[in-house]
C-alpha angles and dihedrals in degrees: 000000000000092000090053091053093048092046092050095045099073098050090044091051092048090049091053092046092052094063119103105225142019095262093054092047091048092050094049091044091052091052093047092045093051093049093045092048092049091048091053095045096254131124109287092208091059090044090052092050093050092044092051091051093048091045094051092049098044098086095113096070 
């Protein structure tokens, strides 16, 4: 499972970095966070919240 998460992290990060503004990055980050949390057996709502925060703050990549 750890290899899956690592393999999915880079494309997800590049997808978030390709968005134009903070709202787009937050929305994509929330989606990625929810899917990743559900795939690892965690709460998707928490994953979406964390993903949205990371997405909104990842404009310096």
